[in-house]
Each structure stands twice: as structure tokens, then as C-alpha cells.
Amino acid sequence: MFIIKIRGDFNSTHRKVSTLAKRRSTIFSTLVFSRFSLLPRTMPARPLPFPYTLVSRLRQFPYTMHIKQNAFVKYYLIGIGLSFPLFWQFHKLANSPANKKAWEAVLKRDAAHDEHH
């Protein structure tokens, strides 16, 4: 956002713009993150004795405890995080236009070879 100083104090103009930007970012974060977040921002005043819905079960599940205390879960998540870029690279190479043309040539060659038998 551009700040244009026509007349008056620069700080008052700057303060108005920054307040407007803060208000917009607060509204955006409230609309987006409050509706799609699985983790509660604050605990309810009186939680239900049993979480009946799937969303309430997901919200009350102790994710951090399982990640910290269970080595399998911790290293499973680390392994996924480390292997994802490698598999993404394989995917890009396998689906590249040059590789698709090469496979078409291989399939045509195999089809021609099968006709002779």
C-alpha cells in the first residue's frame, strides 16, 4: 500500500494506514484461520464430558504428547517430511513431456515387436 503525504504530519498519515492494514489482516486471519483450524486457540470454559463429534475428537486429541513421547510417530513424520521433496522430483521427471515422448516410442516399438510373433 502506498502512503501519500499531501499535507499534515507524516506520522498521523502513517498511523492511519498502518491501523487500516492491521484491521484488514485481523479480519482476514479471523475469517480464515478461526474456521479451518483443528487446534483450539483457547480451551472451552466447560468441555464436554465426551467428544461426540469427529471434529471435537480431532480438536481434543493430544497431538503434541504423541509426537514428543512416541518415537515411531516422531520419526514417521520426519521421514515423510524428508522424503516428500524426493518423491515430488520423481513425479516431475516421470511426467515431463520428454519422458512421455520416450515412453510412446518404447510402447510403439514393443507393439511392433509383438506383431512379428
mmCIF file of C-alpha atoms in Angstrom, residues 7-98:
data_model
loop_
_atom_site.group_PDB
_atom_site.id
_atom_site.type_symbol
_atom_site.label_atom_id
_atom_site.label_comp_id
_atom_site.label_asym_id
_atom_site.label_seq_id
_atom_site.Cartn_x
_atom_site.Cartn_y
_atom_site.Cartn_z
ATOM 1 C CA ARG A 7 -0.421 17.935 3.876
ATOM 2 C CA GLY A 8 -0.048 17.470 7.576
ATOM 3 C CA ASP A 9 2.053 15.298 9.776
ATOM 4 C CA PHE A 10 3.622 12.210 8.241
ATOM 5 C CA ASN A 11 3.191 10.181 11.422
ATOM 6 C CA SER A 12 -0.567 10.737 11.607
ATOM 7 C CA THR A 13 -0.989 9.627 7.961
ATOM 8 C CA HIS A 14 1.265 6.642 8.513
ATOM 9 C CA ARG A 15 -0.591 5.710 11.693
ATOM 10 C CA LYS A 16 -3.942 5.714 9.869
ATOM 11 C CA VAL A 17 -2.657 3.464 7.110
ATOM 12 C CA SER A 18 -0.997 1.023 9.465
ATOM 13 C CA THR A 19 -4.159 0.824 11.597
ATOM 14 C CA LEU A 20 -6.205 0.078 8.489
ATOM 15 C CA ALA A 21 -3.723 -2.595 7.413
ATOM 16 C CA LYS A 22 -3.809 -4.163 10.877
ATOM 17 C CA ARG A 23 -7.605 -4.176 10.845
ATOM 18 C CA ARG A 24 -7.660 -5.878 7.435
ATOM 19 C CA SER A 25 -5.142 -8.521 8.482
ATOM 20 C CA THR A 26 -7.091 -9.190 11.698
ATOM 21 C CA ILE A 27 -10.336 -9.615 9.781
ATOM 22 C CA PHE A 28 -8.646 -11.910 7.250
ATOM 23 C CA SER A 29 -6.998 -14.067 9.901
ATOM 24 C CA THR A 30 -10.254 -14.270 11.863
ATOM 25 C CA LEU A 31 -12.232 -15.378 8.815
ATOM 26 C CA VAL A 32 -9.695 -17.862 7.504
ATOM 27 C CA PHE A 33 -7.867 -19.343 10.455
ATOM 28 C CA SER A 34 -10.663 -19.475 13.006
ATOM 29 C CA ARG A 35 -12.905 -21.611 10.804
ATOM 30 C CA PHE A 36 -10.343 -24.074 9.456
ATOM 31 C CA SER A 37 -8.130 -24.607 12.485
ATOM 32 C CA LEU A 38 -8.266 -28.023 14.138
ATOM 33 C CA LEU A 39 -6.366 -26.873 17.198
ATOM 34 C CA PRO A 40 -8.289 -24.708 19.649
ATOM 35 C CA ARG A 41 -6.973 -21.225 20.405
ATOM 36 C CA THR A 42 -8.334 -21.365 23.941
ATOM 37 C CA MET A 43 -9.878 -24.223 25.807
ATOM 38 C CA PRO A 44 -13.629 -24.005 26.316
ATOM 39 C CA ALA A 45 -14.866 -22.920 29.713
ATOM 40 C CA ARG A 46 -16.607 -26.249 30.284
ATOM 41 C CA PRO A 47 -15.577 -29.007 27.866
ATOM 42 C CA LEU A 48 -17.975 -31.814 27.064
ATOM 43 C CA PRO A 49 -17.572 -34.976 29.145
ATOM 44 C CA PHE A 50 -17.230 -36.964 25.919
ATOM 45 C CA PRO A 51 -16.372 -35.548 22.488
ATOM 46 C CA TYR A 52 -19.291 -36.774 20.401
ATOM 47 C CA THR A 53 -18.421 -35.330 17.011
ATOM 48 C CA LEU A 54 -15.416 -36.151 14.870
ATOM 49 C CA VAL A 55 -14.214 -32.553 14.856
ATOM 50 C CA SER A 56 -14.327 -32.331 18.647
ATOM 51 C CA ARG A 57 -12.369 -35.588 18.879
ATOM 52 C CA LEU A 58 -9.739 -34.254 16.493
ATOM 53 C CA ARG A 59 -9.514 -30.987 18.436
ATOM 54 C CA GLN A 60 -9.088 -32.677 21.805
ATOM 55 C CA PHE A 61 -6.595 -35.315 20.661
ATOM 56 C CA PRO A 62 -3.165 -34.789 22.326
ATOM 57 C CA TYR A 63 -1.042 -34.492 19.172
ATOM 58 C CA THR A 64 1.965 -32.877 20.836
ATOM 59 C CA MET A 65 2.153 -35.557 23.516
ATOM 60 C CA HIS A 66 2.190 -38.336 20.915
ATOM 61 C CA ILE A 67 4.810 -36.585 18.797
ATOM 62 C CA LYS A 68 7.061 -35.938 21.786
ATOM 63 C CA GLN A 69 6.723 -39.314 23.534
ATOM 64 C CA ASN A 70 6.256 -41.792 20.687
ATOM 65 C CA ALA A 71 9.413 -42.322 18.621
ATOM 66 C CA PHE A 72 7.521 -44.047 15.799
ATOM 67 C CA VAL A 73 5.194 -41.085 15.260
ATOM 68 C CA LYS A 74 8.041 -38.589 15.525
ATOM 69 C CA TYR A 75 10.321 -40.336 13.024
ATOM 70 C CA TYR A 76 7.407 -41.202 10.742
ATOM 71 C CA LEU A 77 6.588 -37.502 10.389
ATOM 72 C CA ILE A 78 10.279 -36.636 9.936
ATOM 73 C CA GLY A 79 10.583 -39.336 7.248
ATOM 74 C CA ILE A 80 7.563 -38.014 5.382
ATOM 75 C CA GLY A 81 8.977 -34.500 5.534
ATOM 76 C CA LEU A 82 12.378 -35.590 4.223
ATOM 77 C CA SER A 83 11.119 -37.948 1.506
ATOM 78 C CA PHE A 84 8.389 -35.692 0.098
ATOM 79 C CA PRO A 85 10.765 -33.469 -1.941
ATOM 80 C CA LEU A 86 12.454 -36.570 -3.381
ATOM 81 C CA PHE A 87 9.165 -38.137 -4.495
ATOM 82 C CA TRP A 88 7.983 -34.776 -5.839
ATOM 83 C CA GLN A 89 11.112 -34.639 -8.004
ATOM 84 C CA PHE A 90 10.482 -38.197 -9.239
ATOM 85 C CA HIS A 91 6.922 -37.216 -10.099
ATOM 86 C CA LYS A 92 8.044 -34.172 -12.094
ATOM 87 C CA LEU A 93 10.636 -36.214 -14.008
ATOM 88 C CA ALA A 94 8.240 -39.070 -14.751
ATOM 89 C CA ASN A 95 5.531 -36.741 -16.051
ATOM 90 C CA SER A 96 7.760 -34.476 -18.108
ATOM 91 C CA PRO A 97 6.900 -34.123 -21.821
ATOM 92 C CA ALA A 98 10.274 -35.594 -22.879
#
